[in-house]
mmCIF file of C-alpha atoms and ligand atoms in Angstrom:
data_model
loop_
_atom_site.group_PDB
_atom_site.id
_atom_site.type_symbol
_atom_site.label_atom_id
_atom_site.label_comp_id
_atom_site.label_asym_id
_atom_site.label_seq_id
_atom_site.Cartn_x
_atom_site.Cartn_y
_atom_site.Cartn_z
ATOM 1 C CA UNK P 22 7.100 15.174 -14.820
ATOM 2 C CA UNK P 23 8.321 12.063 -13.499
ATOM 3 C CA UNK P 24 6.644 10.890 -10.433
ATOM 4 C CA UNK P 25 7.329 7.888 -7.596
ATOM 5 C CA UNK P 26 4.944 6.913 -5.375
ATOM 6 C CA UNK P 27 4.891 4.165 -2.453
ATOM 7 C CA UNK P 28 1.922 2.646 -2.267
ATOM 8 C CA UNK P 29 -0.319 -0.217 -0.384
ATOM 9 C CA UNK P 30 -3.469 -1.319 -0.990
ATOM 10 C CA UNK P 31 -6.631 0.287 -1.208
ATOM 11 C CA UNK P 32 -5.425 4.186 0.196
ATOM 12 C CA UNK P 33 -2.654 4.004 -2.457
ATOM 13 C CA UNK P 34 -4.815 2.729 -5.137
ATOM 14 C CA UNK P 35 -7.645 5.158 -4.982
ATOM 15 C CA UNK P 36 -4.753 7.798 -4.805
ATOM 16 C CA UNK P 37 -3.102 6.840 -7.540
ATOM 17 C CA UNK P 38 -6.484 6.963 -9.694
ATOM 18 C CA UNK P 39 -6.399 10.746 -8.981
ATOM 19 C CA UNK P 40 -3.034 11.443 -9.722
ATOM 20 C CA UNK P 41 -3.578 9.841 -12.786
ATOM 21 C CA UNK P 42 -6.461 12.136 -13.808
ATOM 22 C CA UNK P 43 -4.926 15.069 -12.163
ATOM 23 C CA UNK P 44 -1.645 14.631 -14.567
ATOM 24 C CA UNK P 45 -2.417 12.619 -16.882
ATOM 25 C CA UNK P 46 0.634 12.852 -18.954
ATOM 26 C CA UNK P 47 3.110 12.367 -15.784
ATOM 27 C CA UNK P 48 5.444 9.437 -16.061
ATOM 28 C CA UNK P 49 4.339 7.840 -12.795
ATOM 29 C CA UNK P 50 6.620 5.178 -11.235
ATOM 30 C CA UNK P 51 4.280 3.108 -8.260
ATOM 31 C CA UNK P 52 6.094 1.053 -5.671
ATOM 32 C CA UNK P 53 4.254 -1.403 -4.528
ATOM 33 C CA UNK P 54 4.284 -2.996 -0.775
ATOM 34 C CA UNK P 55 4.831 -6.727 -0.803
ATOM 35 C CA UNK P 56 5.399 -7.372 2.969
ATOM 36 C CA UNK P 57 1.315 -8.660 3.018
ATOM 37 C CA UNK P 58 2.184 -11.122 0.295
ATOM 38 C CA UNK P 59 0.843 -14.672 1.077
ATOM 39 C CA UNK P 60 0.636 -18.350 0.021
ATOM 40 C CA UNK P 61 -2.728 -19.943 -0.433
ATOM 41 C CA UNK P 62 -3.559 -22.962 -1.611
ATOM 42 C CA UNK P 63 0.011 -23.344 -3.274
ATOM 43 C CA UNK P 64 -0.440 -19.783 -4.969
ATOM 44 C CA UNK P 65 1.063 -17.102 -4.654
ATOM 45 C CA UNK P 66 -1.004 -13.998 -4.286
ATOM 46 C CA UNK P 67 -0.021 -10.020 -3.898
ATOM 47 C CA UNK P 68 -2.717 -8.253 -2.578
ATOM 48 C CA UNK P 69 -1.491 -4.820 -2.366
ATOM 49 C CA UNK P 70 0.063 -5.248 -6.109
ATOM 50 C CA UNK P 71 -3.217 -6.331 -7.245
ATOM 51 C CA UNK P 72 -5.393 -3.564 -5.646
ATOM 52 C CA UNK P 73 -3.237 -0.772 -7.477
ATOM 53 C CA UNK P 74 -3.520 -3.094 -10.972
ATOM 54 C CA UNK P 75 -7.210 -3.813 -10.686
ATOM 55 C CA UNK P 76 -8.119 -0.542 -9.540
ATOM 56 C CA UNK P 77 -6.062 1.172 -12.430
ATOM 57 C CA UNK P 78 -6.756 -1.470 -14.724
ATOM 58 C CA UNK P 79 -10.541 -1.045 -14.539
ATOM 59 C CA UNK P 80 -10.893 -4.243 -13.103
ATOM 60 C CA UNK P 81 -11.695 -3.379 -9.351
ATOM 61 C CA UNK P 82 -14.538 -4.324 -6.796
ATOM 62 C CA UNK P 83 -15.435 -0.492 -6.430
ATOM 63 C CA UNK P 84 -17.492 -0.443 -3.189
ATOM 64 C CA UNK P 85 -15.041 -3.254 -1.336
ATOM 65 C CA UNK P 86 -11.694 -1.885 -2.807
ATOM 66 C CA UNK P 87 -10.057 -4.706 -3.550
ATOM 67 C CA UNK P 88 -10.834 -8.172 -5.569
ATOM 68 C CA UNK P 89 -12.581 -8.209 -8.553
ATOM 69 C CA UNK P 90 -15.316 -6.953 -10.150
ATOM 70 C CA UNK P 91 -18.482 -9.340 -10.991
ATOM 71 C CA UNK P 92 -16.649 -11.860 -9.214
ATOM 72 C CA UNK P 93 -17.914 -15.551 -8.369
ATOM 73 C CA UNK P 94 -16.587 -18.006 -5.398
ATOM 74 C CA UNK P 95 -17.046 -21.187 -6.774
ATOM 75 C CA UNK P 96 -13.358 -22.434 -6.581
ATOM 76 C CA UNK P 97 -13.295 -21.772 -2.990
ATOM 77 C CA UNK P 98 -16.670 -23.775 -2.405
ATOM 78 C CA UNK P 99 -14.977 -26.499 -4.056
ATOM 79 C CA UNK P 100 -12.108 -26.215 -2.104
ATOM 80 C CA UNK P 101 -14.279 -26.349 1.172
ATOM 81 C CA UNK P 102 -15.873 -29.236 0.255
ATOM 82 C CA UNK P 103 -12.696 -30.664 -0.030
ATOM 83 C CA UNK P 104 -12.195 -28.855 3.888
ATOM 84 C CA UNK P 105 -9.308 -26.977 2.598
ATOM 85 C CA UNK P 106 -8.870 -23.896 3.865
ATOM 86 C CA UNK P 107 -8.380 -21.544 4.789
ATOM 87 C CA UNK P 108 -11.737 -20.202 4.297
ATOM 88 C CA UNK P 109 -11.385 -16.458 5.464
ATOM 89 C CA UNK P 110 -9.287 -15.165 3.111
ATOM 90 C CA UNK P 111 -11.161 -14.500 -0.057
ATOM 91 C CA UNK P 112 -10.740 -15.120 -3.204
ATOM 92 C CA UNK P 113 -12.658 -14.980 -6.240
ATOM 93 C CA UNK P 114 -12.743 -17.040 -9.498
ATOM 94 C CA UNK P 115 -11.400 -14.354 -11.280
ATOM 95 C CA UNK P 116 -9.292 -13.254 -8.800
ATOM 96 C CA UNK P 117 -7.377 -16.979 -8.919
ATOM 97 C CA UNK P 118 -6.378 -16.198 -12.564
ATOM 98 C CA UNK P 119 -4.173 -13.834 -11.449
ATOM 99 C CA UNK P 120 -2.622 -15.930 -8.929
ATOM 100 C CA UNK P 121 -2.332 -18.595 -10.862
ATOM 101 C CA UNK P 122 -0.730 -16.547 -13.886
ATOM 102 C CA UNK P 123 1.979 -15.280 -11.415
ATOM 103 C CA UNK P 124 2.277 -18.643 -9.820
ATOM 104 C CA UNK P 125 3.411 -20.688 -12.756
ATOM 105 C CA UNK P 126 5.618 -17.936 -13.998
ATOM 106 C CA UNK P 127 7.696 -17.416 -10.469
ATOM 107 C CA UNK P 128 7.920 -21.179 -10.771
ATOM 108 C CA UNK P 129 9.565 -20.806 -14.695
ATOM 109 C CA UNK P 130 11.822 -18.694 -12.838
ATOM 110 C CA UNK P 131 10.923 -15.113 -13.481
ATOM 111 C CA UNK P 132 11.298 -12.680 -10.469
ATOM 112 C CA UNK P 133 8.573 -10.919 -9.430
ATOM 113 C CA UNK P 134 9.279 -7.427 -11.009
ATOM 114 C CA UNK P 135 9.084 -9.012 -14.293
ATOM 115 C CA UNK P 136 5.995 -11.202 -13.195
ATOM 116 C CA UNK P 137 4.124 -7.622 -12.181
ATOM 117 C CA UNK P 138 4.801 -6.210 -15.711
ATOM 118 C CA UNK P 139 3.640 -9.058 -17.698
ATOM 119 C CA UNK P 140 0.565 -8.770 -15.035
ATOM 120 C CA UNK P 141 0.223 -5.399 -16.179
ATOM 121 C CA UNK P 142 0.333 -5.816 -19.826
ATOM 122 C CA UNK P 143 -3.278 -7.131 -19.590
ATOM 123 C CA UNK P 144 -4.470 -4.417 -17.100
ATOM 124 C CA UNK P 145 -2.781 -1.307 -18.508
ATOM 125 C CA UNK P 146 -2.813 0.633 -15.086
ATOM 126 C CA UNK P 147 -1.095 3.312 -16.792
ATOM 127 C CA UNK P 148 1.591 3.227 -13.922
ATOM 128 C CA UNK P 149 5.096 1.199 -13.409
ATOM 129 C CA UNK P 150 3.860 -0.605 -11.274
ATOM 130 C CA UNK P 151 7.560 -2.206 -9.618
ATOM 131 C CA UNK P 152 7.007 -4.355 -6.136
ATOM 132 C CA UNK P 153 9.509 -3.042 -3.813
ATOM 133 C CA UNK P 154 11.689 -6.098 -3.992
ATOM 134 C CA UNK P 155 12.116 -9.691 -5.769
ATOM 135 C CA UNK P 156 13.066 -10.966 -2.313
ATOM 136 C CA UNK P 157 10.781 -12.666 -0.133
ATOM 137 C CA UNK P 158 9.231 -10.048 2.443
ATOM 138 C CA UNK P 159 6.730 -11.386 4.834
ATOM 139 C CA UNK P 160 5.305 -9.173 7.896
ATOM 140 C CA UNK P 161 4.185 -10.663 10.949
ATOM 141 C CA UNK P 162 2.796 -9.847 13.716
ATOM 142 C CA UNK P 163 2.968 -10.179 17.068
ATOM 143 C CA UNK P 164 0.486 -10.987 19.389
ATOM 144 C CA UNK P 165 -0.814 -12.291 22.748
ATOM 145 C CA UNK P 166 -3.478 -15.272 22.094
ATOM 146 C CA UNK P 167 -5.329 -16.749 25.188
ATOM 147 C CA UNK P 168 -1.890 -15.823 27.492
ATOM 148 C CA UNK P 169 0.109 -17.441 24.645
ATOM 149 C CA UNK P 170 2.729 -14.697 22.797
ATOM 150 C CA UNK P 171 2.830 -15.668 19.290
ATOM 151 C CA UNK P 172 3.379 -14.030 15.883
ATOM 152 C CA UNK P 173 0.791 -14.364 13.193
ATOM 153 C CA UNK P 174 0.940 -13.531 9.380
ATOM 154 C CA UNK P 175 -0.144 -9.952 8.511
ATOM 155 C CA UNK P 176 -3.295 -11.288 6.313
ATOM 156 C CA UNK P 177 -4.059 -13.799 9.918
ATOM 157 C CA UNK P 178 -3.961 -10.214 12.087
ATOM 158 C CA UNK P 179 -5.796 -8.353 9.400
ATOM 159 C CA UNK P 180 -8.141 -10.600 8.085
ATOM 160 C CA UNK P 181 -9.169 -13.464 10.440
ATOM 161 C CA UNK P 182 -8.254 -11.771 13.497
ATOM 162 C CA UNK P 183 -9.482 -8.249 12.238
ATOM 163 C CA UNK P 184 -6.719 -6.791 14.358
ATOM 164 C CA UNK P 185 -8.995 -7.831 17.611
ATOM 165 C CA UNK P 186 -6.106 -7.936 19.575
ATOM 166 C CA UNK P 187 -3.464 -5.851 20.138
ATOM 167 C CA UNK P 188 -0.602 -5.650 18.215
ATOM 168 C CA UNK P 189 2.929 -5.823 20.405
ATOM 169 C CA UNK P 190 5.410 -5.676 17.370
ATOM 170 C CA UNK P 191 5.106 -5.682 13.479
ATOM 171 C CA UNK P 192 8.419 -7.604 11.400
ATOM 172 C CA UNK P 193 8.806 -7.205 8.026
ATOM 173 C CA UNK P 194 10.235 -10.787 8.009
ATOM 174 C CA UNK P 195 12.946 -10.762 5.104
ATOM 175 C CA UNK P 196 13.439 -7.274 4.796
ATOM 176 C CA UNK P 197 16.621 -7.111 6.461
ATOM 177 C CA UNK P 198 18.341 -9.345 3.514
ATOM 178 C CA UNK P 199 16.214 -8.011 0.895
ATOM 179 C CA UNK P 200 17.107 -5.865 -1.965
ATOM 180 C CA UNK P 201 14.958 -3.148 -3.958
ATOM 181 C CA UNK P 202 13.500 -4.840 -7.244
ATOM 182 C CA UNK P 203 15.483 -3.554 -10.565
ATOM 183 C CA UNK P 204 14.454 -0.371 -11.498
ATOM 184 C CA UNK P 205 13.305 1.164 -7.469
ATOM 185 C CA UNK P 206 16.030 2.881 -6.747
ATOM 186 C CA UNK P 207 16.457 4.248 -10.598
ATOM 187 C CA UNK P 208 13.066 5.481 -10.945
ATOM 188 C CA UNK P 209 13.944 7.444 -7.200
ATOM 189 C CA UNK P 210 17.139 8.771 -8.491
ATOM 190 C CA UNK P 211 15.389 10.145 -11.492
ATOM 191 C CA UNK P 212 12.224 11.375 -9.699
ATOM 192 C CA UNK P 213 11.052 15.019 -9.980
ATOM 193 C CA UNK P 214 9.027 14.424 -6.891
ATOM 194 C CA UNK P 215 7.961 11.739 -4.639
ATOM 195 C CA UNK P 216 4.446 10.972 -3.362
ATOM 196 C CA UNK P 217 3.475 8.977 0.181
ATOM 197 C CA UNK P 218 -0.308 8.092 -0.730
ATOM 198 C CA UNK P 219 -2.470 8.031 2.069
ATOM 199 C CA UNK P 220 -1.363 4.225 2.917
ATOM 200 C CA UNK P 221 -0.658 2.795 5.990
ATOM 201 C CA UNK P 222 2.342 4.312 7.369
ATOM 202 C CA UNK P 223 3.356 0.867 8.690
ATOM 203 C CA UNK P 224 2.421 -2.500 7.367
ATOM 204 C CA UNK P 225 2.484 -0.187 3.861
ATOM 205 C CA UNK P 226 4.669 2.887 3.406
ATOM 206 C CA UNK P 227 6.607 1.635 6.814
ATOM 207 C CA UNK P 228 7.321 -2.156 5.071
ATOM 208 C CA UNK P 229 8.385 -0.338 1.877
ATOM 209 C CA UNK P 230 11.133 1.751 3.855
ATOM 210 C CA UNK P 231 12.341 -1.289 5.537
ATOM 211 C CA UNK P 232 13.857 -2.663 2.135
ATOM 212 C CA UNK P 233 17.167 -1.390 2.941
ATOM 213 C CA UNK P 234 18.055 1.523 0.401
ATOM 214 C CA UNK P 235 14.623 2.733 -0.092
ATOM 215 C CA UNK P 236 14.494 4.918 2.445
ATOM 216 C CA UNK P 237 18.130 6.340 2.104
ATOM 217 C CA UNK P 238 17.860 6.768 -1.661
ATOM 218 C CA UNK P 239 14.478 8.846 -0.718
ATOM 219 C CA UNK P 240 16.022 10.970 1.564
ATOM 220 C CA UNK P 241 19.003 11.366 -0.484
ATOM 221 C CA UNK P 242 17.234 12.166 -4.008
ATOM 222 C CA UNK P 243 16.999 15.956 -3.561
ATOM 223 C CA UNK P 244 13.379 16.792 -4.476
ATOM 224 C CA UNK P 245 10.064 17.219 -3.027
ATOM 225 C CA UNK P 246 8.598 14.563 -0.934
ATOM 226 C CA UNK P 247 5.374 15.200 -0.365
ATOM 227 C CA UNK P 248 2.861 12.785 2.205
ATOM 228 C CA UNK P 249 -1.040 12.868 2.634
ATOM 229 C CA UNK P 250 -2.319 11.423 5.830
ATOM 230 C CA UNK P 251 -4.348 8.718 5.974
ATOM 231 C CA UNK P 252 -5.251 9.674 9.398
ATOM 232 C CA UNK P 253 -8.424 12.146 9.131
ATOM 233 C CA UNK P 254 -9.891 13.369 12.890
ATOM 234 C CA UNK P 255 -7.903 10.998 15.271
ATOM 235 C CA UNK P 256 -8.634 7.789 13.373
ATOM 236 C CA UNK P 257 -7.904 5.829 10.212
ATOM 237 C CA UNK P 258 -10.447 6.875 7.484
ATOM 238 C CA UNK P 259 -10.974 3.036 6.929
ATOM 239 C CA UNK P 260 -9.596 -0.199 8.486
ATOM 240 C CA UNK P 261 -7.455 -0.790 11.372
ATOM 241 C CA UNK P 262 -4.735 1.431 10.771
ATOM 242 C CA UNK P 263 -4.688 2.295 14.954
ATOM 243 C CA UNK P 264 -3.654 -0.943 15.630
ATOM 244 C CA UNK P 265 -0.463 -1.126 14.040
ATOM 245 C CA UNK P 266 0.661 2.570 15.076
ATOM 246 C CA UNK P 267 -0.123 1.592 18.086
ATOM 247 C CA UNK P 268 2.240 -0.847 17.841
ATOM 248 C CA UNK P 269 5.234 0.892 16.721
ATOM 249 C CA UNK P 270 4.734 3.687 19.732
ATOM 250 C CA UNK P 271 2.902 6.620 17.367
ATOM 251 C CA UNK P 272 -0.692 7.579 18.438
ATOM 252 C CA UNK P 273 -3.429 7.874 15.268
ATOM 253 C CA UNK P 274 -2.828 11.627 14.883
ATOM 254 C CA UNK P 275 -2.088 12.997 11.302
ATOM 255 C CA UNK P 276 0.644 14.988 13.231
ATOM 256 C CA UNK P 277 2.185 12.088 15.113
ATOM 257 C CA UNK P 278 2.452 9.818 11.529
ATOM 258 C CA UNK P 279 4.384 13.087 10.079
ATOM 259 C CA UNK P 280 6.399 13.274 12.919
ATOM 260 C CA UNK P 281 6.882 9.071 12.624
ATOM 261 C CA UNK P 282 8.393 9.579 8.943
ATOM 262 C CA UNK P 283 10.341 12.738 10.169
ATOM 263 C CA UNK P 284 11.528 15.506 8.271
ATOM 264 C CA UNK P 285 14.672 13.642 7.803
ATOM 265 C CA UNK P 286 12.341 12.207 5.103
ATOM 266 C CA UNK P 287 8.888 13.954 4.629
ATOM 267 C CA UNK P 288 9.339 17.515 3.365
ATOM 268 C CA UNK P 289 5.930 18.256 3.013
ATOM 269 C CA UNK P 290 2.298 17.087 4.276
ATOM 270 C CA UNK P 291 -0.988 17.154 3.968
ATOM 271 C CA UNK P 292 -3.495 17.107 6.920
ATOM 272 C CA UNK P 293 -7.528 16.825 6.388
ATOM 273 C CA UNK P 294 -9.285 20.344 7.514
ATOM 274 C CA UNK P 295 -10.620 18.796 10.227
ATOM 275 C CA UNK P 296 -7.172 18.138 11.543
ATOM 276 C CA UNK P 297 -5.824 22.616 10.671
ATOM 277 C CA UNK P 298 -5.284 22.395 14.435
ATOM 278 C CA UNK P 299 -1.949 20.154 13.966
ATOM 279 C CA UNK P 300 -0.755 22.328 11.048
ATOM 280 C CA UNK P 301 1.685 24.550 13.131
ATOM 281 C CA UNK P 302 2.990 21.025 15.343
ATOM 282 C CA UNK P 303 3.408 19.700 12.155
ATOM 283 C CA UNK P 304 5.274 23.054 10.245
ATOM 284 C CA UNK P 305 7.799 23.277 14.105
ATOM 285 C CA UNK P 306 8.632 19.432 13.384
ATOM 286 C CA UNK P 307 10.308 20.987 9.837
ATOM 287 C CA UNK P 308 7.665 19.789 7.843
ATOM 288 C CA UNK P 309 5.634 22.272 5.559
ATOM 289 C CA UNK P 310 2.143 21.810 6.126
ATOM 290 C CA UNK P 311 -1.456 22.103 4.452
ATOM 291 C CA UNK P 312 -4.696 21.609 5.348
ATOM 292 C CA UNK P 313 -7.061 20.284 2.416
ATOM 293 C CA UNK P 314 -9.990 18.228 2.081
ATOM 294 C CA UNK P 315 -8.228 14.552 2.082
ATOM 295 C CA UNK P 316 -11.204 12.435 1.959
ATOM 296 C CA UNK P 317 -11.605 10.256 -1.190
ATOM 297 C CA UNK P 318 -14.847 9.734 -1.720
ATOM 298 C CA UNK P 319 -15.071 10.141 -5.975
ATOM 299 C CA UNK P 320 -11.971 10.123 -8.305
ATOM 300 C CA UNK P 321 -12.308 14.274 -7.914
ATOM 301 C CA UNK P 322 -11.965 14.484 -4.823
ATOM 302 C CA UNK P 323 -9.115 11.538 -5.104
ATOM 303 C CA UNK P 324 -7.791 13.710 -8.204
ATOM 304 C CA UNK P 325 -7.597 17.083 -6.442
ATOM 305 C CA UNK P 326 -5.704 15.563 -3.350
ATOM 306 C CA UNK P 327 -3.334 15.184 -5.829
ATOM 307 C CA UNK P 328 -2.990 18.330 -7.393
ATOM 308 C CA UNK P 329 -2.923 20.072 -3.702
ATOM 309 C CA UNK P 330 0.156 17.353 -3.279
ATOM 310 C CA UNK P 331 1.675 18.540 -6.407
ATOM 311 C CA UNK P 332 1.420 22.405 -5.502
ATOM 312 C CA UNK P 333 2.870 21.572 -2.103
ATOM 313 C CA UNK P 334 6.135 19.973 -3.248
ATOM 314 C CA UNK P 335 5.759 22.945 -5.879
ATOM 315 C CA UNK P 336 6.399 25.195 -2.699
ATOM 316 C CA UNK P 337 8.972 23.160 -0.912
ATOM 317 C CA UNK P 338 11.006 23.376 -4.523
ATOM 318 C CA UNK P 339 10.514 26.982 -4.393
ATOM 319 C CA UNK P 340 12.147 27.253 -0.814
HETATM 320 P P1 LIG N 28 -4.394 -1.433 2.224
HETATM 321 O O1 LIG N 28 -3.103 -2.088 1.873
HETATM 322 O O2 LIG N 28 -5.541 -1.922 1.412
HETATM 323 O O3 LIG N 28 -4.666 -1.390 3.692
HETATM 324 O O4 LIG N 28 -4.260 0.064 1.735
HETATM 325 P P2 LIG N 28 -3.236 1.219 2.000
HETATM 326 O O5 LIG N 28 -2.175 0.888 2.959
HETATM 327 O O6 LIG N 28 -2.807 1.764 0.679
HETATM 328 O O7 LIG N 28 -4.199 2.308 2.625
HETATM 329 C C1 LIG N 28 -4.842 2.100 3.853
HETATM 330 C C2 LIG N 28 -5.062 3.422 4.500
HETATM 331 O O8 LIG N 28 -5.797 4.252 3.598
HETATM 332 C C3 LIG N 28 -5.885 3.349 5.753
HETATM 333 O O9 LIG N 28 -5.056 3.624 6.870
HETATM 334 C C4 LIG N 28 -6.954 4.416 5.584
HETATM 335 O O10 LIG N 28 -7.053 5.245 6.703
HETATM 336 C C5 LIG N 28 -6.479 5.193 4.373
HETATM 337 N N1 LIG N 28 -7.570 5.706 3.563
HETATM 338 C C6 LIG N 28 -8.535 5.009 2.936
HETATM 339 N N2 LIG N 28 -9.403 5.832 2.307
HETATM 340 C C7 LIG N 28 -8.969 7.105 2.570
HETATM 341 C C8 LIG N 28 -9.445 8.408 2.231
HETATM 342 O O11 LIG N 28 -10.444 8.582 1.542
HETATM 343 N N3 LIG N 28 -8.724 9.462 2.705
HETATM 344 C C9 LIG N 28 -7.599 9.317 3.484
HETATM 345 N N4 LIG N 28 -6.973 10.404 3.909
HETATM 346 N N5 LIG N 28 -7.138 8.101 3.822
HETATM 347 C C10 LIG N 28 -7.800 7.018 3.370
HETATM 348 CA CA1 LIG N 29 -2.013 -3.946 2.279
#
């Protein structure tokens, strides 16, 4: 079974774990959201590419759910000392490796995609892991800062602001002009099913779908697409998800994100139990709809969210 998913950070990480055990001998396909791509200190670092490698890899910070394990800050006390900043993004010793790795090789010239897979060959995530595009892809964010209407970098709004403001308008800067990285649109065409993790519909999934072709190839491939919410009782089941729905005019409903990616695209979905209420709003928007447990808190539970996913695009093949 050949198997695409679009994934973020930690929700499409922890996912993708479970899928893995779930079907272990699927040919999975992961592409990866580059939109909250940054430059540090000269480096160039891919946090949301990095979460899904270190968490498949082995090589994750389990209870913060991203950076690495057994990790040390030492660099980044030097680099204070110095007063270079900026000091609220963190990175780790080990964590710099990485960044450096990818650094000097995008500097020899080698796009991204093929930066990820030699990435990879260390970590063995036991995924393609394929960032949606080669092309630079920066989201921003707008906001209003002491009266002053500005836009900010996604990590600024996430990280340093902690998405303390509101959010009036989120750009994937780039998108527009960017193209799918070799091999996206293949591994769509040639997809058996396709998989929305429970990542953030729109700094994540949504910044994905903005690299133009994703989205129509998707809709266009002719099987199953199957999404799990990442809204659970009214509210993101971690970080500030709210904020940037909020932004784009959907309230933080598991119903209203279905009816955001629109049967156009979704054909199937699946709600937490807490949220059965929304499954017949959900089912007369033209999505099929399920009510499971969607709450990762071991690789089980992570692995039978997946299997429940599988069996739903199962049914929407059957229809
Ligand atoms: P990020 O890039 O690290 O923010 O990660 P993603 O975009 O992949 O995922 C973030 C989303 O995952 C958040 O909106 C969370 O609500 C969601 N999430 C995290 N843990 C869980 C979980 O256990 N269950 C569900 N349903 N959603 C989760
Ligand atoms: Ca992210």
């Amino acid at each position: 079974m050949r198997i695409v998913v679009l994934a973020g950070g930690i929700g499409g990480a922890r996912f993708l774990r479970g899928l893995k055990q779930a079907v272990p001998d699927a040919d999975v396909t992961v592409i990866g959201n580059t939109g909250d791509d940054i430059h540090l200190f000269g480096l160039k670092v891919c946090p949301d590419l990095d979460t899904v490698m270190y968490t498949l890899g082995g090589g994750i910070d389990e209870e913060q759910g991203w950076g690495r394990a057994d990790e040390t800050f030492h660099l980044k006390e030097e680099l204070a000392a110095y007063g270079v900043g900026p000091d609220w993004f963190g990175l780790g010793d080990r964590d710099f490796a990485t960044h450096i790795v990818r650094t000097q090789m995008l500097g020899a010239g080698y796009p991204l995609s093929a930066v990820t897979e030699a990435l990879c060959d260390r970590w063995k995530p036991g995924v393609r892991l394929i960032p949606m595009t080669d092309d630079r892809v920066e989201t921003h964010v707008a906001v209003e800062v002491d009266g002053e209407r500005k836009a900010v970098h996604f990590q600024e709004y996430w990280v340093r602001l902690r998405a303390s403001v509101p959010a009036e308008a989120v750009v994937p800067v780039g998108a527009e002009q960017s193209k799918p990285a070799p091999g996206v649109l293949e591994a769509i065409a040639e997809a058996d099913v396709i998989l929305f993790p429970p990542s953030n519909p729109v700094v994540s999934v949504g910044t994905i779908l903005a690299v133009p072709g994703i989205r129509e190839a998707i809709a266009g491939a002719g099987v199953p697409v199957v999404g799990l919410s990442p809204i659970v009782g009214d509210a993101p089941v971690r970080g500030m998800a709210d904020k940037v729905l909020a932004a784009v005019g959907v309230e933080s409903t598991a119903a209203a994100v279905a009816e955001h990616y629109g049967s156009g695209l979704l054909d199937g979905w699946l709600v937490d139990t807490v949220d059965a209420g929304s499954v017949e709003r959900i089912e007369t928007a033209g999505i099929r709809c399920r009510a499971v447990p969607l709450m990762m808190t071991d690789l089980d539970a992570a692995a039978q969210m997946a299997r429940e996913a599988l069996a739903l695009a199962e049914e929407v093949r059957g229809v």
